[in-house]
PDB file of C-alpha atoms and ligand atoms in Angstrom:
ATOM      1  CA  UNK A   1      44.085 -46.225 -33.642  1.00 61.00           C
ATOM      2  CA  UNK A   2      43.091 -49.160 -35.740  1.00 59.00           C
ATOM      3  CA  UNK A   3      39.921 -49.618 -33.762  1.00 60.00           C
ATOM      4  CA  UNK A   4      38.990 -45.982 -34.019  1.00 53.00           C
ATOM      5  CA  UNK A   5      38.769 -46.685 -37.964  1.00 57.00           C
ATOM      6  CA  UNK A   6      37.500 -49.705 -38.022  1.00 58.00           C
ATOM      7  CA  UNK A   7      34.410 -48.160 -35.905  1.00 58.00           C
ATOM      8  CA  UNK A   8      34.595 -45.021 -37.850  1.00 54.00           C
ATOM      9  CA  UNK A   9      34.473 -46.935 -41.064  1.00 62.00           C
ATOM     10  CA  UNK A  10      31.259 -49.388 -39.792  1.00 58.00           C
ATOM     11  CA  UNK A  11      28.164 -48.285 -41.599  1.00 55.00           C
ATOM     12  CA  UNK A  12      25.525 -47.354 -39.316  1.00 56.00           C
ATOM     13  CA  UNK A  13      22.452 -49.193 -39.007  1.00 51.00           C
ATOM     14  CA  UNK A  14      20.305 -46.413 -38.243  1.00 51.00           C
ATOM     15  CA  UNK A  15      21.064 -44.960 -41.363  1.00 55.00           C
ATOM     16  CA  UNK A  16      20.332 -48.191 -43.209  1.00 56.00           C
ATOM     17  CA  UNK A  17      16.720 -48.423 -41.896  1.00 69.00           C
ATOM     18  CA  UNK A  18      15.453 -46.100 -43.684  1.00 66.00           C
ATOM     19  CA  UNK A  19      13.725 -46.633 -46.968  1.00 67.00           C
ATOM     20  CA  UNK A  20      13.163 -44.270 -49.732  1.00 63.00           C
ATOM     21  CA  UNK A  21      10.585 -46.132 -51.222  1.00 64.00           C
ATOM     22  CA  UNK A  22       7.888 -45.800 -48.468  1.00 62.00           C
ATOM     23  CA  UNK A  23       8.351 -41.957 -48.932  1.00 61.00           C
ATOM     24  CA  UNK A  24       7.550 -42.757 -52.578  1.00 61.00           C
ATOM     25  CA  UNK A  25       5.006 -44.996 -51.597  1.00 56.00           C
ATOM     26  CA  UNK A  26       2.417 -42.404 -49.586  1.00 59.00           C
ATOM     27  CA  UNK A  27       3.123 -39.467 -51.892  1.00 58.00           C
ATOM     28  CA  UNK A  28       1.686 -41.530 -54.908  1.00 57.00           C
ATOM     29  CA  UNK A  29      -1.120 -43.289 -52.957  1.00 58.00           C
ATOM     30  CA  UNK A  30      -2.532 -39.477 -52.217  1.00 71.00           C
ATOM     31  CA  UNK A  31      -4.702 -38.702 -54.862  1.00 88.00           C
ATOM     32  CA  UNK A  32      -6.026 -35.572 -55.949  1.00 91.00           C
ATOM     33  CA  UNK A  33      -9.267 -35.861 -53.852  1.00 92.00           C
ATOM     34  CA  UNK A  34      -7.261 -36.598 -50.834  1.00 92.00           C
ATOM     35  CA  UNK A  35      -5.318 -33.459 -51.543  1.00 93.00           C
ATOM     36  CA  UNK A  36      -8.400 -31.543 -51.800  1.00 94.00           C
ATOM     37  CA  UNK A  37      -9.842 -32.920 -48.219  1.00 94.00           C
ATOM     38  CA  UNK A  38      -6.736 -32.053 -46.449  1.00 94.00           C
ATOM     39  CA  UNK A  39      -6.509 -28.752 -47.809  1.00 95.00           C
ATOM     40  CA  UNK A  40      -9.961 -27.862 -46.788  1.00 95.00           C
ATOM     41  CA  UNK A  41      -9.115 -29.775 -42.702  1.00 95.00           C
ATOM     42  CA  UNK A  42      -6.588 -27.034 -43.237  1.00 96.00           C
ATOM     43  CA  UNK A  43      -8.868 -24.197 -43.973  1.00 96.00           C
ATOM     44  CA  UNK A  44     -11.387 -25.281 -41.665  1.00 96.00           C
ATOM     45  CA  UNK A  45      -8.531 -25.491 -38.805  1.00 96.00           C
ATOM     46  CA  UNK A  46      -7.720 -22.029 -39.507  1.00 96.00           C
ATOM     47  CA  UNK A  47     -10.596 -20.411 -39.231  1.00 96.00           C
ATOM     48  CA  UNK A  48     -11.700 -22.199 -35.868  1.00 96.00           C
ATOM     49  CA  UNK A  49      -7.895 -20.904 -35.035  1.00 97.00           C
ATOM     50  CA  UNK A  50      -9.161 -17.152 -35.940  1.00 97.00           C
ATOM     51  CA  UNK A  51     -12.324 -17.701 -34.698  1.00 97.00           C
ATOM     52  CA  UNK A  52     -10.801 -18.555 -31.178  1.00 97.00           C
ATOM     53  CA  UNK A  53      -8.237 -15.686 -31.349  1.00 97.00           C
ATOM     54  CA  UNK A  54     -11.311 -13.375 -31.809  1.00 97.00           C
ATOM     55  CA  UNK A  55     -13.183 -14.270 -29.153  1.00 97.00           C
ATOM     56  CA  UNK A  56     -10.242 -14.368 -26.769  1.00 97.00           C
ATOM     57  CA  UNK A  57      -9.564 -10.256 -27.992  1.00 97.00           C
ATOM     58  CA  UNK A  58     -13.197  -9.697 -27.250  1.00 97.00           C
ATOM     59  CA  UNK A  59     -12.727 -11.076 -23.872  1.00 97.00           C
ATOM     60  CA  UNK A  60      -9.612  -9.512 -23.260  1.00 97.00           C
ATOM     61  CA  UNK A  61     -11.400  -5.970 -24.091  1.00 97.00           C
ATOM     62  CA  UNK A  62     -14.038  -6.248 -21.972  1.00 97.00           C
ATOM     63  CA  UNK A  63     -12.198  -7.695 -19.157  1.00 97.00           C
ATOM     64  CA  UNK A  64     -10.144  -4.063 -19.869  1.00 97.00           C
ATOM     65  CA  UNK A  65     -13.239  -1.723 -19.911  1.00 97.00           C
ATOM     66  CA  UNK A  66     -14.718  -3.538 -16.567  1.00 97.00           C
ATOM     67  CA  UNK A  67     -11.326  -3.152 -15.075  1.00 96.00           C
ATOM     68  CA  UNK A  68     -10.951   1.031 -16.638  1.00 96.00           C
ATOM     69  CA  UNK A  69     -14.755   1.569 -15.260  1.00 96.00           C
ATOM     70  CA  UNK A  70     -13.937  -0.398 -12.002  1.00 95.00           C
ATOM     71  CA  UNK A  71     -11.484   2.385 -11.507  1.00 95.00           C
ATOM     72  CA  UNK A  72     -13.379   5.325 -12.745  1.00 94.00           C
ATOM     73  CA  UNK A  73     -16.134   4.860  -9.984  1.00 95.00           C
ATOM     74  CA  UNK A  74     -13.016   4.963  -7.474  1.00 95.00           C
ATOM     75  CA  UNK A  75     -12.805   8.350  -5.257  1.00 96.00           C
ATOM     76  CA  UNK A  76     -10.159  10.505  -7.355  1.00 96.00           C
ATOM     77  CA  UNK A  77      -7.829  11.085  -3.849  1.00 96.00           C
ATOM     78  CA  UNK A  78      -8.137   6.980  -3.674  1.00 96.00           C
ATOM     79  CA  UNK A  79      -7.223   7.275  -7.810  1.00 96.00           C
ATOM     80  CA  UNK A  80      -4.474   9.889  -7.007  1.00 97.00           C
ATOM     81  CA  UNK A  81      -3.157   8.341  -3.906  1.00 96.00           C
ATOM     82  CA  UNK A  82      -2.664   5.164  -5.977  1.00 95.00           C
ATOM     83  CA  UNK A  83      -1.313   6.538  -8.970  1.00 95.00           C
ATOM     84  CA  UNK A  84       1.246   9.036  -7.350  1.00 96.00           C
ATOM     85  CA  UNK A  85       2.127   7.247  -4.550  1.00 96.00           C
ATOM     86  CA  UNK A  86       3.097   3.484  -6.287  1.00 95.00           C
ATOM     87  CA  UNK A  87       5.023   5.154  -8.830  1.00 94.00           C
ATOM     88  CA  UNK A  88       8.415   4.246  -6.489  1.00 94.00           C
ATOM     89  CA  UNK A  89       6.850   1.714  -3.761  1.00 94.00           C
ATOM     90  CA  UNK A  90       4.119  -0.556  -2.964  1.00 95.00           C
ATOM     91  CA  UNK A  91       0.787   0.733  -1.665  1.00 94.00           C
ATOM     92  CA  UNK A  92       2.088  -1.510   1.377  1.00 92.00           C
ATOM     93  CA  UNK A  93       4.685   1.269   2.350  1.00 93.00           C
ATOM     94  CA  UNK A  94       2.015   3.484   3.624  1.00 95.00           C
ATOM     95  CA  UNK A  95      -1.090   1.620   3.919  1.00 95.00           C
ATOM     96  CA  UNK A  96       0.091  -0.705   7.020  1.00 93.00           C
ATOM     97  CA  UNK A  97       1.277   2.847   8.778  1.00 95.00           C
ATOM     98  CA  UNK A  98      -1.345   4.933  10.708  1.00 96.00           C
ATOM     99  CA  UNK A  99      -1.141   8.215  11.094  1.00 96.00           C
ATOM    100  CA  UNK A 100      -3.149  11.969  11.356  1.00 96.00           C
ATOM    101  CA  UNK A 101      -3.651  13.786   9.011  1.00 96.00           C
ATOM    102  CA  UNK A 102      -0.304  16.011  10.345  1.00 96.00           C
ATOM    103  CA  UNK A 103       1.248  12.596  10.219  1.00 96.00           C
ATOM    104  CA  UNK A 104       0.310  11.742   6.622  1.00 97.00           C
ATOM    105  CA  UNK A 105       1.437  15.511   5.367  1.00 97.00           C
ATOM    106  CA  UNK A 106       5.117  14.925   6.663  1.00 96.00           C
ATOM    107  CA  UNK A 107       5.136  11.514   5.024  1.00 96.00           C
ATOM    108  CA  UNK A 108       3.714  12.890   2.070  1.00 97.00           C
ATOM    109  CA  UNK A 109       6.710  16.282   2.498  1.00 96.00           C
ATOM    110  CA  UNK A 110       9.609  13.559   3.176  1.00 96.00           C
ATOM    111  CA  UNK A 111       8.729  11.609   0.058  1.00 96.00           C
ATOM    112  CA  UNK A 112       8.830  14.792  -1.795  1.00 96.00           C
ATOM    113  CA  UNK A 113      11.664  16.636  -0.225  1.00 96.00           C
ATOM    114  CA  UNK A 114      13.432  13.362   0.319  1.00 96.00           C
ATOM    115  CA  UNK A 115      12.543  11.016  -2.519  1.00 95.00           C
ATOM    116  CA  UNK A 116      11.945  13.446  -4.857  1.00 93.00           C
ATOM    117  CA  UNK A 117       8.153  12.312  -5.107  1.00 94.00           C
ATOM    118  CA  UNK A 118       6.784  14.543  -7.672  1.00 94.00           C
ATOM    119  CA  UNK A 119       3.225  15.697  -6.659  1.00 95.00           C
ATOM    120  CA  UNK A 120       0.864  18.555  -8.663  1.00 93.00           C
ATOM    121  CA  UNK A 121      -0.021  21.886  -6.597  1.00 92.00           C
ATOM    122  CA  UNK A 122      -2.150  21.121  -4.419  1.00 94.00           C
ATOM    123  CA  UNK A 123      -2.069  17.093  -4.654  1.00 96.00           C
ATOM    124  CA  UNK A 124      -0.344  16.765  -1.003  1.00 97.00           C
ATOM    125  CA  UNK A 125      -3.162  17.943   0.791  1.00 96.00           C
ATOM    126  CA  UNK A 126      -5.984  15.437  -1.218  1.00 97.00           C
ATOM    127  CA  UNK A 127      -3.871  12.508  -0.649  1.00 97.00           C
ATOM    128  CA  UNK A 128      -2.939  13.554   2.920  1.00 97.00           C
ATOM    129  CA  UNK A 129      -6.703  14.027   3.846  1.00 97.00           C
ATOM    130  CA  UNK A 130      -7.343  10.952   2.182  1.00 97.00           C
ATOM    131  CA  UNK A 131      -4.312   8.622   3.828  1.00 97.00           C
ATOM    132  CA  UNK A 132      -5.829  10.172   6.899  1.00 97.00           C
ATOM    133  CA  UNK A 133      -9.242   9.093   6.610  1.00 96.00           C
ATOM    134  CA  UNK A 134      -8.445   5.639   5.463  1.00 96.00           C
ATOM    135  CA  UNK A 135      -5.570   4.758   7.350  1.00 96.00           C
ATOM    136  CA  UNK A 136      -5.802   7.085  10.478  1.00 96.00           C
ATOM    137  CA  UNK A 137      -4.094   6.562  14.109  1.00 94.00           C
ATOM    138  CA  UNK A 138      -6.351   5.466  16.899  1.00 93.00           C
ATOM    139  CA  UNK A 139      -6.240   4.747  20.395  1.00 93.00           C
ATOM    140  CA  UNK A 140      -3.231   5.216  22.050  1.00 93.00           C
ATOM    141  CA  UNK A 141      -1.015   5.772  18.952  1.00 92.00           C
ATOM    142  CA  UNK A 142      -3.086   9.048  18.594  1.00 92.00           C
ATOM    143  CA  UNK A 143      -2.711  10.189  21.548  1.00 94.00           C
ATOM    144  CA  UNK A 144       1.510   9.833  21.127  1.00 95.00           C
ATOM    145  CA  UNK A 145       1.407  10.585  17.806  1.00 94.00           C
ATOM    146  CA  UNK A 146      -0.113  13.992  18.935  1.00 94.00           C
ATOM    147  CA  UNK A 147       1.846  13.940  22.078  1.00 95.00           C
ATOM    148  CA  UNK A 148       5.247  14.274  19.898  1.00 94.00           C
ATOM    149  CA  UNK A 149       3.856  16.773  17.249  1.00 94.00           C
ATOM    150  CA  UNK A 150       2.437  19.199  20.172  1.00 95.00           C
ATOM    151  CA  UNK A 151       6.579  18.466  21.549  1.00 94.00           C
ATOM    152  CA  UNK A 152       7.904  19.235  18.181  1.00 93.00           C
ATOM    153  CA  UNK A 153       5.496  22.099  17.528  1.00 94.00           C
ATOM    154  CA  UNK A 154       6.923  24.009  20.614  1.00 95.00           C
ATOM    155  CA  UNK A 155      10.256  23.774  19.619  1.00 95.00           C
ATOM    156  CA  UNK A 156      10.282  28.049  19.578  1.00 95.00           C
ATOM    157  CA  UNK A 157       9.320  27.574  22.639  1.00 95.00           C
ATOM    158  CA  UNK A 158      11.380  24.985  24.470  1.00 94.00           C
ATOM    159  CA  UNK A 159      14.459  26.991  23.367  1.00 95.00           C
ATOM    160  CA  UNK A 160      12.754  31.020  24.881  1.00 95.00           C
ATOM    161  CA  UNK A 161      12.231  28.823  27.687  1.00 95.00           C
ATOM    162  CA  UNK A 162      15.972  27.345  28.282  1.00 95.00           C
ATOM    163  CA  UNK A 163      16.657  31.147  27.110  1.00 94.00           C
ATOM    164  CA  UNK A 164      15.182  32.629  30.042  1.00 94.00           C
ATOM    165  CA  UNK A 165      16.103  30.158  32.730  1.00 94.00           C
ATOM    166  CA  UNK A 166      19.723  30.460  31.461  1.00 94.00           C
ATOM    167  CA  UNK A 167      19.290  34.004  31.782  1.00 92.00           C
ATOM    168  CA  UNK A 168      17.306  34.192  35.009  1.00 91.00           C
ATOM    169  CA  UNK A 169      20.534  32.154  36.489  1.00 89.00           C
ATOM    170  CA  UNK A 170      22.996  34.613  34.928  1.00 83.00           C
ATOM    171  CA  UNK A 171      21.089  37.338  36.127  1.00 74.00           C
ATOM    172  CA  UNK A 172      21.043  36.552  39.551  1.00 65.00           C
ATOM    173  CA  UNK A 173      24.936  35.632  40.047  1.00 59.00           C
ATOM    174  CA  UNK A 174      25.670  38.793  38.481  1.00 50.00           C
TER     175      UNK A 174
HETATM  176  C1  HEC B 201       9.960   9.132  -6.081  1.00 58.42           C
HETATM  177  C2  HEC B 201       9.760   7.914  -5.354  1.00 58.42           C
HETATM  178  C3  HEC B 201       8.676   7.863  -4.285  1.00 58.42           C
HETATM  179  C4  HEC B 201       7.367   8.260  -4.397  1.00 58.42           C
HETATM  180  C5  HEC B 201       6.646   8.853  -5.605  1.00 58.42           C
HETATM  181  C6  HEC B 201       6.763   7.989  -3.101  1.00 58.42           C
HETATM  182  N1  HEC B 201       7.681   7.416  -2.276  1.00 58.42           N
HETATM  183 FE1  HEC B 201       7.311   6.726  -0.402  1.00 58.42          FE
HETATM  184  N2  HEC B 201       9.202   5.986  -0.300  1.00 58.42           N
HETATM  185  C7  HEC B 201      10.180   6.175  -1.246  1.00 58.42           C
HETATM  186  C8  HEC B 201      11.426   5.584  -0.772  1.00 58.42           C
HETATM  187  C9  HEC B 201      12.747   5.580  -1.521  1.00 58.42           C
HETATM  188  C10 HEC B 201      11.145   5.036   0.506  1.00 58.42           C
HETATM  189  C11 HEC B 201      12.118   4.304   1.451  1.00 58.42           C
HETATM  190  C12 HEC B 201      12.994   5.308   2.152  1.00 58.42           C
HETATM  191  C13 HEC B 201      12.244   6.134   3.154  1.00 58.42           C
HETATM  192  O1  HEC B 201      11.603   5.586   4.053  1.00 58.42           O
HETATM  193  O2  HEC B 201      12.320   7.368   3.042  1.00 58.42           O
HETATM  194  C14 HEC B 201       9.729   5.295   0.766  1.00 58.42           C
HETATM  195  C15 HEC B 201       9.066   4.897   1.905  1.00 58.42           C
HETATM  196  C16 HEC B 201       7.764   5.224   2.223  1.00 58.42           C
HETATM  197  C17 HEC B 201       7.097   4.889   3.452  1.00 58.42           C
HETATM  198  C18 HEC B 201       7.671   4.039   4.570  1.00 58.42           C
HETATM  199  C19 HEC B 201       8.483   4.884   5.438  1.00 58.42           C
HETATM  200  C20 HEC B 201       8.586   4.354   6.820  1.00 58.42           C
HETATM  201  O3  HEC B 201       8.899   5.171   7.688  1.00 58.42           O
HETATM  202  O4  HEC B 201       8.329   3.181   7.028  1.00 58.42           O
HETATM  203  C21 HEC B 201       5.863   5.470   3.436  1.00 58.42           C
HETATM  204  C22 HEC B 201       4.807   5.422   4.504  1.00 58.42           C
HETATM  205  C23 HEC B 201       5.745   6.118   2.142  1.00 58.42           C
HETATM  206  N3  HEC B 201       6.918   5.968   1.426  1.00 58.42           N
HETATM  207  C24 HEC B 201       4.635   6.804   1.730  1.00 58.42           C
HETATM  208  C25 HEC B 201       4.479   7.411   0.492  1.00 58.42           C
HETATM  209  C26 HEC B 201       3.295   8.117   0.070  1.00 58.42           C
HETATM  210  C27 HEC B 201       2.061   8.348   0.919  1.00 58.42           C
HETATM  211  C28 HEC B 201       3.533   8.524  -1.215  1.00 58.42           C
HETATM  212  C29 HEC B 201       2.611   9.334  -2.102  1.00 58.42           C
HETATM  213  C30 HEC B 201       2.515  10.718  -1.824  1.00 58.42           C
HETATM  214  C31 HEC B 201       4.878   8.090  -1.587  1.00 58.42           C
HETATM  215  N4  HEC B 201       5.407   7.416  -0.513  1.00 58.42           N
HETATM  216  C32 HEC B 201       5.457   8.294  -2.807  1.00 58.42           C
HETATM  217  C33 HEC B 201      10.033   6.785  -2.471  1.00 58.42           C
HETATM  218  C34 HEC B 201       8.857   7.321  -2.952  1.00 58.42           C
END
C-alpha cells in the first residue's frame, strides 16, 4: 500500500519536460510577414487541392460516358439478357451452360415460374434466341439434348401407347 503512494505521489518526468516557454518562444518569433506567407502556402495548397479534385471528376465522367456508350453499341437482347438475367445471379449461371434454343426457353420459364424472374411480354423469347445463339449446344450434347426433348415431347404419346397395349392385352384374355 505504501509503495502504491509513494509511486502514485512521484512526479512524472514526462510531464516535467515540457516547457512553456518554447511555445512562447515560436509564437513571438512569427512576425506578421511570416503570417502572411503561410497563409498564402495555405491558399495556394487549396487550390492545387481543388484543382486536383476537378480533374479527377472530369475523369471520373468520362470514364462514365465511355463506359454508358460502351454499352449502348451492345445488341439490346445482349443489354436485356444482362440486365434481367443478373438481377438474382451471376451471368456465370447461364453462360457456362449450353443449350437450344428449346433449352434456353425452359431455363428462361423455370426462372420465371420458379424464381419468380420477372420478365416484360415478350422478353423470354429475345433473350432465349439470344442465349441460344451465343451459348448454343453442339456436338453430341445436341444431339441428347434433342434426344430428351423429342422423349419429353411425346409424352401424349408414350401414355396412348401403354393405353393400347394395356388394352390390346385385356382385350384378348377377355
Ligand atoms: C428472381 C431471381 C432470378 C432471376 C431474375 C434469374 N434467375 Fe436464374 N436462378 C435463380 C436461382 C434462385 C437459381 C438457383 C436455383 C435454380 O437452379 O433454380 C438460378 C439458377 C440459374 C441457372 C443454373 C441452373 C442450373 O441448372 O445449373 C441458370 C442457367 C439460370 N439461372 C439462368 C437464368 C437466366 C437465363 C435468367 C434470365 C432470364 C435468369 N436465370 C434470371 C434466380 C433467378
Amino acid at each position: 500500500m505504501f509503495m502504491c503512494l509513494l509511486i502514485c505521489l512521484t512526479p512524472r518526468s514526462g510531464l516535467a519536460d515540457i516547457d512553456p516557454a518554447e511555445y512562447e518562444l515560436k509564437t513571438s518569433v512569427r512576425s506578421e510577414e511570416q503570417r502572411k506567407q503561410l497563409q498564402a502556402e495555405f491558399a495556394r495548397e487549396q487550390q492545387q487541392e481543388a484543382e486536383r479534385q476537378r480533374q479527377e471528376d472530369e475523369r471520373e465522367a468520362r470514364r462514365q460516358a465511355a463506359a454508358k456508350a460502351a454499352w449502348e453499341t451492345l445488341p439490346y437482347p445482349l443489354r436485356l439478357t444482362r440486365t434481367r438475367c443478373t438481377a438474382c445471379h451471376a451471368a456465370d449461371n447461364y453462360a457456362n451452360q449450353r443449350h437450344n434454343r428449346i433449352g434456353w426457353e425452359l431455363v428462361i420459364l423455370r426462372m420465371q415460374h420458379f424464381n419468380e424472374a420477372q420478365l416484360g411480354a415478350g422478353e423470354r423469347g429475345m433473350i432465349a434466341a439470344h442465349l441460344a445463339e451465343a451459348y448454343p449446344a453442339t456436338g453430341s450434347a445436341a444431339l441428347i439434348e434433342a434426344l430428351q426433348q423429342l422423349v419429353v415431347a411425346l409424352v401424349p404419346f408414350w401414355f396412348w401407347l401403354v393405353w393400347k397395349i394395356l388394352r390390346s392385352r385385356h382385350g384378348s384374355r377377355a
